[in-house]
Amino acid sequence: MKQDMIVILDLGSEENPKIAREIRALGVYSEIHPHDITLEELKALPNVKGIILNGGPNRVVDGVEIDASKDIYNYEVPVLLVDHKGDEPWPTDDEERKAALSNFIFGICGAEANWNMENFISDQVELIRNQVGDKKVLLALSGGVDSSVVAALLVKAIGKQLTCVHVNHGLLRKGEPEQVCKVFGEELDANLVYVDATDRFLDKLAGVSDPEQKRKIIGGEFIRVFEEEARKLDGIEFLGQGTIYPDIIESGTKTVKTVKSHHNVGGLPEDLQFELVEPLKMLFKDEVRACGRALGLPSAMVDRQPFPGPGLGVRCLGAITRDRLEAVRESDAILREEFDKNGLAGKVWQYFTAIPDIKSVGVRDNKRVDEWCVIIRAVNTVDAMTATVENVPFELLQHITTRITNEVKGVNRVLFDLTPKPTGTIEWE
Ligand code: XMP
């Protein structure tokens, strides 16, 4: 193992992710583990140089004050107690915190500042090989950042022992399934099963206009298609997953209640339960992107904006029809191309088009035409809970409008959504 590690034991402080990031910023890898980790589990972690026990307001769970086991306190590596039973309070000033952490990590624990993506990848490759042995791993590769990075890491670690299944539900953006096939099937030479399930999804969705119902159908059908593919493959014992640290935080820990259920986990039937391989589960999003870059994935994959699981299905408003689905896909491609060309792609958090289920009258070649309209949305946010509208230059909006009304079949009008969140959510449904 190349990297030293500082372990934070979760005694209920909401500050733990922040401390982990502060330690990583000092160049030392840090992981957070539950307070009741056993000494054996702790010993199994590679290169642990020190332990931080961080208490806090959630230290009391169900009326009982939680603590780590005595074995941990008596273990051979130094233990730092933070905000713990009347100890020195932890500084709130960033510089003081940095100094205190540095003193502990380097001065007391003697850790080396050797956390970087090359070492992380090399350690994870070793850990994955140890976990998987000569067995086979299955991965649902959506083409999103997390699943792409985990796929690339697994390919590096175990090559053809990995099978990636890319389900095209017909609601992906223009060029996405092609890119997944090119990068993973050709360039990385991975075992890739590509399933074009477009007709199957669109048939199920026909006539369904309720957004939650649409989401349920897309999610449920996705699991069924994946399950069918999994049953065709023999001898799979592991399931790779692009779980990242924020997914775990949002799913709740032993001390923090669930914010939302983790959409990456579960859904498969009992007889198809696999052991999980989750090499990114301790990384924050920016670190996942850095990992993908270090693995050589293209920027279009690693730096892409958030894209909802149900994809264009929730941007083709109301009951999905093939003509409007194509129109939203084509207009989205034009918007992305123009944002790219004009330096907005890396700057704006999320931008896309949506197509409502209404036609309006217009003129084309001196003839009256009843056609669809397209809505442009471009927003910035930190946590997706609130969002502001990007001030897109008017000339650029006019240019995009011209392109969309000229190039996208059946669209004669373009609108720009000026609504922040609240009151508008980012998506339209
Ligand atoms: P809203 O529309 O709630 O969106 O302001 C906040 C963020 O969540 C994304 N989003 C989804 N992501 N499945 C997902 O994986 C969904 O059903 C879904 N709905 C919204 C949205 O794109 C935005 O980034």
GROMACS .gro file of C-alpha atoms and ligand atoms in nm:
model
  453
    1MET     CA    1   0.000   0.000   0.000
    2LYS     CA    2   0.132   0.337  -0.095
    3GLN     CA    3  -0.071   0.577   0.114
    4ASP     CA    4  -0.079   0.644   0.483
    5MET     CA    5  -0.420   0.682   0.639
    6ILE     CA    6  -0.581   0.872   0.925
    7VAL     CA    7  -0.906   0.712   1.040
    8ILE     CA    8  -1.188   0.928   1.172
    9LEU     CA    9  -1.432   0.741   1.391
   10ASP     CA   10  -1.783   0.878   1.365
   11LEU     CA   11  -1.911   0.967   1.709
   12GLY     CA   12  -2.192   1.173   1.566
   13SER     CA   13  -2.022   1.490   1.454
   14GLU     CA   14  -2.152   1.644   1.135
   15GLU     CA   15  -1.804   1.790   1.092
   16ASN     CA   16  -1.647   1.455   1.000
   17PRO     CA   17  -1.655   1.499   0.622
   18LYS     CA   18  -1.503   1.845   0.668
   19ILE     CA   19  -1.220   1.707   0.881
   20ALA     CA   20  -1.159   1.429   0.628
   21ARG     CA   21  -1.129   1.693   0.356
   22GLU     CA   22  -0.897   1.905   0.572
   23ILE     CA   23  -0.668   1.606   0.627
   24ARG     CA   24  -0.671   1.521   0.255
   25ALA     CA   25  -0.591   1.885   0.181
   26LEU     CA   26  -0.278   1.835   0.391
   27GLY     CA   27  -0.187   1.547   0.159
   28VAL     CA   28  -0.283   1.254   0.381
   29TYR     CA   29  -0.560   1.009   0.296
   30SER     CA   30  -0.841   0.992   0.548
   31GLU     CA   31  -1.144   0.768   0.585
   32ILE     CA   32  -1.444   0.790   0.816
   33HIS     CA   33  -1.563   0.472   0.984
   34PRO     CA   34  -1.844   0.393   1.228
   35HIS     CA   35  -1.764   0.440   1.598
   36ASP     CA   36  -1.822   0.070   1.670
   37ILE     CA   37  -1.558  -0.059   1.430
   38THR     CA   38  -1.383  -0.360   1.585
   39LEU     CA   39  -1.010  -0.373   1.642
   40GLU     CA   40  -0.987  -0.649   1.379
   41GLU     CA   41  -1.166  -0.433   1.123
   42LEU     CA   42  -0.940  -0.143   1.206
   43LYS     CA   43  -0.628  -0.358   1.175
   44ALA     CA   44  -0.749  -0.471   0.831
   45LEU     CA   45  -0.734  -0.111   0.706
   46PRO     CA   46  -0.406  -0.037   0.531
   47ASN     CA   47  -0.139   0.191   0.679
   48VAL     CA   48  -0.340   0.349   0.960
   49LYS     CA   49  -0.114   0.607   1.122
   50GLY     CA   50  -0.358   0.773   1.357
   51ILE     CA   51  -0.718   0.785   1.474
   52ILE     CA   52  -0.940   1.085   1.534
   53LEU     CA   53  -1.243   1.040   1.755
   54ASN     CA   54  -1.483   1.321   1.693
   55GLY     CA   55  -1.788   1.363   1.915
   56GLY     CA   56  -2.063   1.611   1.867
   57PRO     CA   57  -2.429   1.690   1.914
   58ASN     CA   58  -2.541   1.350   1.781
   59ARG     CA   59  -2.319   1.164   2.022
   60VAL     CA   60  -2.624   1.042   2.208
   61VAL     CA   61  -2.817   0.790   1.999
   62ASP     CA   62  -3.151   0.661   2.133
   63GLY     CA   63  -3.069   0.804   2.475
   64VAL     CA   64  -2.734   0.626   2.502
   65GLU     CA   65  -2.400   0.797   2.470
   66ILE     CA   66  -2.194   0.615   2.206
   67ASP     CA   67  -1.821   0.556   2.228
   68ALA     CA   68  -1.551   0.355   2.055
   69SER     CA   69  -1.436   0.028   2.211
   70LYS     CA   70  -1.154   0.029   2.470
   71ASP     CA   71  -0.941  -0.180   2.233
   72ILE     CA   72  -0.932   0.111   1.994
   73TYR     CA   73  -0.813   0.355   2.261
   74ASN     CA   74  -0.544   0.107   2.359
   75TYR     CA   75  -0.435   0.035   2.002
   76GLU     CA   76  -0.078   0.115   1.904
   77VAL     CA   77  -0.144   0.426   1.693
   78PRO     CA   78  -0.202   0.774   1.836
   79VAL     CA   79  -0.561   0.879   1.909
   80LEU     CA   80  -0.681   1.239   1.897
   81LEU     CA   81  -0.997   1.323   2.084
   82VAL     CA   82  -1.193   1.609   1.938
   83ASP     CA   83  -1.485   1.778   2.109
   84HIS     CA   84  -1.492   1.488   2.348
   85LYS     CA   85  -1.586   1.471   2.716
   86GLY     CA   86  -1.453   1.810   2.819
   87ASP     CA   87  -1.130   1.800   2.621
   88GLU     CA   88  -0.983   2.113   2.468
   89PRO     CA   89  -1.243   2.250   2.227
   90TRP     CA   90  -1.153   2.207   1.861
   91PRO     CA   91  -1.060   2.541   1.700
   92THR     CA   92  -1.312   2.692   1.460
   93ASP     CA   93  -1.056   2.913   1.286
   94ASP     CA   94  -0.934   2.743   0.967
   95GLU     CA   95  -0.566   2.827   1.017
   96GLU     CA   96  -0.567   2.708   1.379
   97ARG     CA   97  -0.742   2.386   1.278
   98LYS     CA   98  -0.488   2.330   1.005
   99ALA     CA   99  -0.202   2.377   1.250
  100ALA     CA  100  -0.361   2.143   1.506
  101LEU     CA  101  -0.428   1.876   1.244
  102SER     CA  102  -0.077   1.910   1.096
  103ASN     CA  103   0.074   1.871   1.440
  104PHE     CA  104  -0.125   1.554   1.503
  105ILE     CA  105  -0.085   1.397   1.159
  106PHE     CA  106   0.279   1.473   1.092
  107GLY     CA  107   0.424   1.552   1.436
  108ILE     CA  108   0.253   1.286   1.647
  109CYS     CA  109   0.154   1.016   1.398
  110GLY     CA  110   0.451   1.057   1.164
  111ALA     CA  111   0.229   1.021   0.858
  112GLU     CA  112   0.368   1.102   0.516
  113ALA     CA  113   0.191   1.341   0.278
  114ASN     CA  114   0.154   1.079   0.006
  115TRP     CA  115  -0.214   1.105  -0.089
  116ASN     CA  116  -0.251   1.164  -0.460
  117MET     CA  117  -0.455   1.004  -0.736
  118GLU     CA  118  -0.173   0.783  -0.865
  119ASN     CA  119  -0.123   0.632  -0.519
  120PHE     CA  120  -0.499   0.609  -0.459
  121ILE     CA  121  -0.546   0.421  -0.786
  122SER     CA  122  -0.254   0.191  -0.720
  123ASP     CA  123  -0.387   0.110  -0.370
  124GLN     CA  124  -0.741   0.054  -0.494
  125VAL     CA  125  -0.617  -0.174  -0.771
  126GLU     CA  126  -0.447  -0.387  -0.507
  127LEU     CA  127  -0.753  -0.384  -0.278
  128ILE     CA  128  -0.989  -0.475  -0.564
  129ARG     CA  129  -0.765  -0.764  -0.668
  130ASN     CA  130  -0.752  -0.887  -0.308
  131GLN     CA  131  -1.128  -0.867  -0.273
  132VAL     CA  132  -1.222  -1.020  -0.607
  133GLY     CA  133  -0.948  -1.279  -0.658
  134ASP     CA  134  -1.016  -1.460  -0.983
  135LYS     CA  135  -1.394  -1.412  -0.964
  136LYS     CA  136  -1.616  -1.208  -1.196
  137VAL     CA  137  -1.768  -0.863  -1.140
  138LEU     CA  138  -2.075  -0.712  -1.302
  139LEU     CA  139  -2.133  -0.337  -1.337
  140ALA     CA  140  -2.424  -0.128  -1.460
  141LEU     CA  141  -2.246   0.138  -1.665
  142SER     CA  142  -2.478   0.433  -1.718
  143GLY     CA  143  -2.210   0.657  -1.863
  144GLY     CA  144  -2.240   0.902  -1.574
  145VAL     CA  145  -1.927   1.022  -1.395
  146ASP     CA  146  -1.937   0.775  -1.106
  147SER     CA  147  -2.012   0.457  -1.299
  148SER     CA  148  -1.761   0.551  -1.572
  149VAL     CA  149  -1.481   0.611  -1.322
  150VAL     CA  150  -1.553   0.292  -1.131
  151ALA     CA  151  -1.562   0.100  -1.462
  152ALA     CA  152  -1.224   0.239  -1.568
  153LEU     CA  153  -1.075   0.156  -1.227
  154LEU     CA  154  -1.214  -0.199  -1.236
  155VAL     CA  155  -1.087  -0.251  -1.591
  156LYS     CA  156  -0.742  -0.147  -1.474
  157ALA     CA  157  -0.758  -0.381  -1.175
  158ILE     CA  158  -0.921  -0.693  -1.318
  159GLY     CA  159  -0.956  -0.644  -1.695
  160LYS     CA  160  -1.182  -0.905  -1.851
  161GLN     CA  161  -1.307  -1.032  -1.514
  162LEU     CA  162  -1.536  -0.730  -1.531
  163THR     CA  163  -1.848  -0.722  -1.745
  164CYS     CA  164  -2.010  -0.382  -1.796
  165VAL     CA  165  -2.374  -0.363  -1.898
  166HIS     CA  166  -2.480  -0.040  -2.065
  167VAL     CA  167  -2.858  -0.014  -2.085
  168ASN     CA  168  -2.972   0.247  -2.334
  169HIS     CA  169  -3.324   0.335  -2.221
  170GLY     CA  170  -3.368   0.563  -2.518
  171LEU     CA  171  -3.366   0.867  -2.290
  172LEU     CA  172  -2.995   0.943  -2.306
  173ARG     CA  173  -2.848   1.256  -2.458
  174LYS     CA  174  -2.727   1.266  -2.813
  175GLY     CA  175  -2.402   1.073  -2.858
  176GLU     CA  176  -2.393   0.923  -2.509
  177PRO     CA  177  -2.438   0.552  -2.582
  178GLU     CA  178  -2.191   0.584  -2.872
  179GLN     CA  179  -1.936   0.742  -2.640
  180VAL     CA  180  -1.973   0.467  -2.379
  181CYS     CA  181  -1.924   0.202  -2.648
  182LYS     CA  182  -1.622   0.382  -2.794
  183VAL     CA  183  -1.442   0.453  -2.466
  184PHE     CA  184  -1.512   0.124  -2.287
  185GLY     CA  185  -1.572  -0.121  -2.572
  186GLU     CA  186  -1.293   0.000  -2.801
  187GLU     CA  187  -1.035   0.215  -2.624
  188LEU     CA  188  -1.031   0.035  -2.287
  189ASP     CA  189  -1.120  -0.298  -2.448
  190ALA     CA  190  -1.359  -0.388  -2.165
  191ASN     CA  191  -1.617  -0.665  -2.174
  192LEU     CA  192  -1.916  -0.452  -2.263
  193VAL     CA  193  -2.273  -0.567  -2.313
  194TYR     CA  194  -2.470  -0.295  -2.489
  195VAL     CA  195  -2.847  -0.326  -2.468
  196ASP     CA  196  -3.062  -0.098  -2.679
  197ALA     CA  197  -3.387  -0.120  -2.485
  198THR     CA  198  -3.536   0.199  -2.634
  199ASP     CA  199  -3.853   0.038  -2.772
  200ARG     CA  200  -3.917  -0.149  -2.452
  201PHE     CA  201  -3.896   0.167  -2.239
  202LEU     CA  202  -4.096   0.384  -2.478
  203ASP     CA  203  -4.369   0.120  -2.507
  204LYS     CA  204  -4.402   0.105  -2.129
  205LEU     CA  205  -4.409   0.485  -2.107
  206ALA     CA  206  -4.663   0.536  -2.384
  207GLY     CA  207  -4.950   0.754  -2.265
  208VAL     CA  208  -4.808   0.797  -1.912
  209SER     CA  209  -4.804   1.166  -1.816
  210ASP     CA  210  -4.759   1.164  -1.438
  211PRO     CA  211  -4.391   1.247  -1.362
  212GLU     CA  212  -4.361   1.018  -1.060
  213GLN     CA  213  -4.521   0.734  -1.254
  214LYS     CA  214  -4.275   0.796  -1.538
  215ARG     CA  215  -3.981   0.786  -1.295
  216LYS     CA  216  -4.111   0.462  -1.142
  217ILE     CA  217  -4.149   0.296  -1.480
  218ILE     CA  218  -3.803   0.402  -1.596
  219GLY     CA  219  -3.634   0.293  -1.269
  220GLY     CA  220  -3.825  -0.036  -1.250
  221GLU     CA  221  -3.768  -0.126  -1.613
  222PHE     CA  222  -3.401  -0.043  -1.580
  223ILE     CA  223  -3.361  -0.297  -1.302
  224ARG     CA  224  -3.555  -0.561  -1.500
  225VAL     CA  225  -3.335  -0.517  -1.810
  226PHE     CA  226  -3.019  -0.527  -1.601
  227GLU     CA  227  -3.144  -0.833  -1.415
  228GLU     CA  228  -3.218  -1.016  -1.741
  229GLU     CA  229  -2.865  -0.945  -1.862
  230ALA     CA  230  -2.717  -1.055  -1.529
  231ARG     CA  231  -2.901  -1.389  -1.553
  232LYS     CA  232  -2.747  -1.453  -1.895
  233LEU     CA  233  -2.397  -1.435  -1.744
  234ASP     CA  234  -2.246  -1.723  -1.551
  235GLY     CA  235  -2.047  -1.723  -1.233
  236ILE     CA  236  -2.074  -1.358  -1.132
  237GLU     CA  237  -2.012  -1.309  -0.761
  238PHE     CA  238  -1.956  -0.936  -0.731
  239LEU     CA  239  -2.141  -0.622  -0.826
  240GLY     CA  240  -1.936  -0.310  -0.892
  241GLN     CA  241  -2.098   0.016  -0.784
  242GLY     CA  242  -2.014   0.379  -0.833
  243THR     CA  243  -2.113   0.469  -0.479
  244ILE     CA  244  -1.935   0.785  -0.369
  245TYR     CA  245  -1.902   0.943  -0.027
  246PRO     CA  246  -2.192   1.191  -0.057
  247ASP     CA  247  -2.423   0.895  -0.142
  248ILE     CA  248  -2.326   0.736   0.187
  249ILE     CA  249  -2.373   1.058   0.384
  250GLU     CA  250  -2.716   1.112   0.227
  251SER     CA  251  -2.819   0.753   0.299
  252GLY     CA  252  -2.756   0.815   0.668
  253THR     CA  253  -2.497   0.664   0.899
  254LYS     CA  254  -2.528   0.510   1.241
  255THR     CA  255  -2.540   0.857   1.392
  256VAL     CA  256  -2.710   1.062   1.121
  257LYS     CA  257  -3.063   0.990   1.007
  258THR     CA  258  -3.138   0.914   0.645
  259VAL     CA  259  -3.182   1.215   0.422
  260LYS     CA  260  -3.284   1.010   0.122
  261SER     CA  261  -3.259   0.648   0.027
  262HIS     CA  262  -2.957   0.562  -0.179
  263HIS     CA  263  -3.074   0.514  -0.534
  264ASN     CA  264  -2.768   0.314  -0.639
  265VAL     CA  265  -2.830   0.031  -0.396
  266GLY     CA  266  -3.086  -0.244  -0.407
  267GLY     CA  267  -3.364  -0.326  -0.643
  268LEU     CA  268  -3.229  -0.662  -0.755
  269PRO     CA  269  -3.416  -0.978  -0.649
  270GLU     CA  270  -3.299  -1.190  -0.353
  271ASP     CA  271  -3.137  -1.462  -0.564
  272LEU     CA  272  -2.931  -1.203  -0.748
  273GLN     CA  273  -2.762  -1.044  -0.451
  274PHE     CA  274  -2.391  -0.997  -0.499
  275GLU     CA  275  -2.108  -0.882  -0.279
  276LEU     CA  276  -2.041  -0.516  -0.356
  277VAL     CA  277  -1.717  -0.367  -0.488
  278GLU     CA  278  -1.725   0.007  -0.419
  279PRO     CA  279  -1.377   0.152  -0.463
  280LEU     CA  280  -1.496   0.515  -0.481
  281LYS     CA  281  -1.707   0.510  -0.168
  282MET     CA  282  -1.470   0.735   0.027
  283LEU     CA  283  -1.425   0.996  -0.246
  284PHE     CA  284  -1.592   1.332  -0.283
  285LYS     CA  285  -1.719   1.428  -0.627
  286ASP     CA  286  -1.421   1.644  -0.728
  287GLU     CA  287  -1.190   1.359  -0.626
  288VAL     CA  288  -1.391   1.114  -0.837
  289ARG     CA  289  -1.341   1.344  -1.136
  290ALA     CA  290  -0.968   1.372  -1.062
  291CYS     CA  291  -0.952   0.991  -1.040
  292GLY     CA  292  -1.124   0.960  -1.379
  293ARG     CA  293  -0.882   1.208  -1.530
  294ALA     CA  294  -0.584   1.019  -1.388
  295LEU     CA  295  -0.728   0.702  -1.543
  296GLY     CA  296  -0.735   0.876  -1.881
  297LEU     CA  297  -1.111   0.916  -1.927
  298PRO     CA  298  -1.213   1.199  -2.163
  299SER     CA  299  -1.323   1.531  -2.017
  300ALA     CA  300  -1.665   1.492  -2.182
  301MET     CA  301  -1.723   1.199  -1.947
  302VAL     CA  302  -1.548   1.315  -1.632
  303ASP     CA  303  -1.653   1.680  -1.628
  304ARG     CA  304  -2.006   1.636  -1.742
  305GLN     CA  305  -2.291   1.819  -1.577
  306PRO     CA  306  -2.543   1.634  -1.360
  307PHE     CA  307  -2.797   1.436  -1.559
  308PRO     CA  308  -3.100   1.275  -1.394
  309GLY     CA  309  -3.132   0.895  -1.397
  310PRO     CA  310  -3.466   0.911  -1.585
  311GLY     CA  311  -3.282   1.124  -1.838
  312LEU     CA  312  -3.470   1.301  -2.113
  313GLY     CA  313  -3.780   1.120  -1.987
  314VAL     CA  314  -3.843   1.402  -1.739
  315ARG     CA  315  -3.760   1.671  -1.997
  316CYS     CA  316  -4.009   1.546  -2.252
  317LEU     CA  317  -4.297   1.680  -2.046
  318GLY     CA  318  -4.618   1.486  -2.002
  319ALA     CA  319  -4.667   1.168  -2.203
  320ILE     CA  320  -4.348   1.098  -2.401
  321THR     CA  321  -4.381   1.089  -2.780
  322ARG     CA  322  -4.101   0.996  -3.017
  323ASP     CA  323  -4.114   1.320  -3.215
  324ARG     CA  324  -4.086   1.539  -2.905
  325LEU     CA  325  -3.820   1.311  -2.755
  326GLU     CA  326  -3.607   1.357  -3.068
  327ALA     CA  327  -3.671   1.732  -3.061
  328VAL     CA  328  -3.556   1.764  -2.699
  329ARG     CA  329  -3.249   1.547  -2.770
  330GLU     CA  330  -3.151   1.752  -3.077
  331SER     CA  331  -3.212   2.090  -2.913
  332ASP     CA  332  -3.014   1.980  -2.605
  333ALA     CA  333  -2.723   1.883  -2.833
  334ILE     CA  334  -2.730   2.228  -2.996
  335LEU     CA  335  -2.742   2.402  -2.658
  336ARG     CA  336  -2.449   2.197  -2.530
  337GLU     CA  337  -2.247   2.261  -2.846
  338GLU     CA  338  -2.304   2.636  -2.823
  339PHE     CA  339  -2.228   2.650  -2.448
  340ASP     CA  340  -1.910   2.457  -2.518
  341LYS     CA  341  -1.804   2.691  -2.800
  342ASN     CA  342  -1.877   3.002  -2.595
  343GLY     CA  343  -1.696   2.901  -2.277
  344LEU     CA  344  -2.008   2.842  -2.069
  345ALA     CA  345  -1.983   2.463  -2.046
  346GLY     CA  346  -1.738   2.457  -1.757
  347LYS     CA  347  -1.897   2.758  -1.587
  348VAL     CA  348  -2.267   2.681  -1.570
  349TRP     CA  349  -2.371   2.406  -1.330
  350GLN     CA  350  -2.657   2.259  -1.531
  351TYR     CA  351  -2.815   2.352  -1.864
  352PHE     CA  352  -3.057   2.169  -2.084
  353THR     CA  353  -3.374   2.198  -2.286
  354ALA     CA  354  -3.722   2.074  -2.200
  355ILE     CA  355  -4.014   2.032  -2.434
  356PRO     CA  356  -4.369   2.092  -2.315
  357ASP     CA  357  -4.669   1.917  -2.457
  358ILE     CA  358  -4.805   2.226  -2.633
  359LYS     CA  359  -4.800   2.352  -2.987
  360SER     CA  360  -4.820   2.711  -3.097
  361VAL     CA  361  -4.882   2.875  -3.429
  362GLY     CA  362  -4.592   3.010  -3.631
  363VAL     CA  363  -4.482   3.083  -3.986
  364ARG     CA  364  -4.232   2.895  -4.194
  365ASP     CA  365  -4.176   2.965  -4.567
  366ASN     CA  366  -4.481   3.194  -4.563
  367LYS     CA  367  -4.698   2.913  -4.437
  368ARG     CA  368  -4.877   2.880  -4.107
  369VAL     CA  369  -4.724   2.598  -3.898
  370ASP     CA  370  -4.840   2.448  -3.570
  371GLU     CA  371  -4.527   2.324  -3.398
  372TRP     CA  372  -4.373   2.249  -3.059
  373CYS     CA  373  -4.173   2.491  -2.848
  374VAL     CA  374  -3.852   2.427  -2.656
  375ILE     CA  375  -3.752   2.576  -2.320
  376ILE     CA  376  -3.389   2.655  -2.237
  377ARG     CA  377  -3.284   2.623  -1.873
  378ALA     CA  378  -2.940   2.721  -1.741
  379VAL     CA  379  -2.882   2.734  -1.365
  380ASN     CA  380  -2.611   2.757  -1.103
  381THR     CA  381  -2.623   2.603  -0.760
  382VAL     CA  382  -2.404   2.468  -0.484
  383ASP     CA  383  -2.620   2.186  -0.354
  384ALA     CA  384  -2.920   2.172  -0.595
  385MET     CA  385  -3.148   2.280  -0.307
  386THR     CA  386  -3.161   2.636  -0.438
  387ALA     CA  387  -3.048   2.764  -0.776
  388THR     CA  388  -3.002   3.090  -0.963
  389VAL     CA  389  -3.044   3.149  -1.334
  390GLU     CA  390  -2.731   3.199  -1.545
  391ASN     CA  391  -2.717   3.535  -1.715
  392VAL     CA  392  -2.669   3.394  -2.066
  393PRO     CA  393  -2.571   3.665  -2.318
  394PHE     CA  394  -2.877   3.768  -2.518
  395GLU     CA  395  -2.698   3.739  -2.853
  396LEU     CA  396  -2.604   3.382  -2.774
  397LEU     CA  397  -2.965   3.302  -2.682
  398GLN     CA  398  -3.077   3.451  -3.012
  399HIS     CA  399  -2.819   3.247  -3.201
  400ILE     CA  400  -2.925   2.925  -3.024
  401THR     CA  401  -3.290   3.008  -3.099
  402THR     CA  402  -3.211   3.047  -3.469
  403ARG     CA  403  -3.026   2.719  -3.476
  404ILE     CA  404  -3.296   2.526  -3.290
  405THR     CA  405  -3.583   2.661  -3.501
  406ASN     CA  406  -3.384   2.593  -3.821
  407GLU     CA  407  -3.234   2.259  -3.735
  408VAL     CA  408  -3.478   2.081  -3.505
  409LYS     CA  409  -3.772   1.923  -3.678
  410GLY     CA  410  -4.113   2.037  -3.556
  411VAL     CA  411  -3.997   2.326  -3.334
  412ASN     CA  412  -4.095   2.683  -3.418
  413ARG     CA  413  -4.045   2.864  -3.086
  414VAL     CA  414  -3.778   2.885  -2.813
  415LEU     CA  415  -3.826   3.015  -2.459
  416PHE     CA  416  -3.577   3.094  -2.184
  417ASP     CA  417  -3.670   3.001  -1.827
  418LEU     CA  418  -3.598   3.297  -1.595
  419THR     CA  419  -3.714   3.127  -1.277
  420PRO     CA  420  -3.477   3.064  -0.985
  421LYS     CA  421  -3.525   2.775  -0.741
  422PRO     CA  422  -3.740   2.842  -0.550
  423THR     CA  423  -3.995   2.880  -0.695
  424GLY     CA  424  -3.907   2.667  -0.994
  425THR     CA  425  -3.727   2.337  -0.944
  426ILE     CA  426  -3.431   2.277  -1.174
  427GLU     CA  427  -3.614   2.016  -1.382
  428TRP     CA  428  -3.959   2.083  -1.517
  429GLU     CA  429  -4.111   1.767  -1.379
  430XMP     P1  430  -3.483   1.960  -0.901
  430XMP     O1  431  -3.558   1.948  -1.029
  430XMP     O2  432  -3.545   1.881  -0.789
  430XMP     O3  433  -3.345   1.890  -0.931
  430XMP     O4  434  -3.453   2.102  -0.864
  430XMP     C1  435  -3.231   1.891  -0.846
  430XMP     C2  436  -3.123   1.809  -0.913
  430XMP     O5  437  -3.163   1.671  -0.916
  430XMP     C3  438  -3.167   1.622  -1.049
  430XMP     N1  439  -3.283   1.535  -1.059
  430XMP     C4  440  -3.277   1.402  -1.062
  430XMP     N2  441  -3.171   1.319  -1.059
  430XMP     N3  442  -3.319   1.135  -1.072
  430XMP     C5  443  -3.193   1.184  -1.064
  430XMP     O6  444  -3.099   1.107  -1.064
  430XMP     C6  445  -3.429   1.212  -1.076
  430XMP     O7  446  -3.542   1.162  -1.084
  430XMP     C7  447  -3.407   1.353  -1.070
  430XMP     N4  448  -3.490   1.459  -1.072
  430XMP     C8  449  -3.413   1.570  -1.065
  430XMP     C9  450  -3.179   1.747  -1.136
  430XMP     O8  451  -3.128   1.724  -1.268
  430XMP    C10  452  -3.096   1.846  -1.057
  430XMP     O9  453  -2.959   1.829  -1.083
   0.00000   0.00000   0.00000
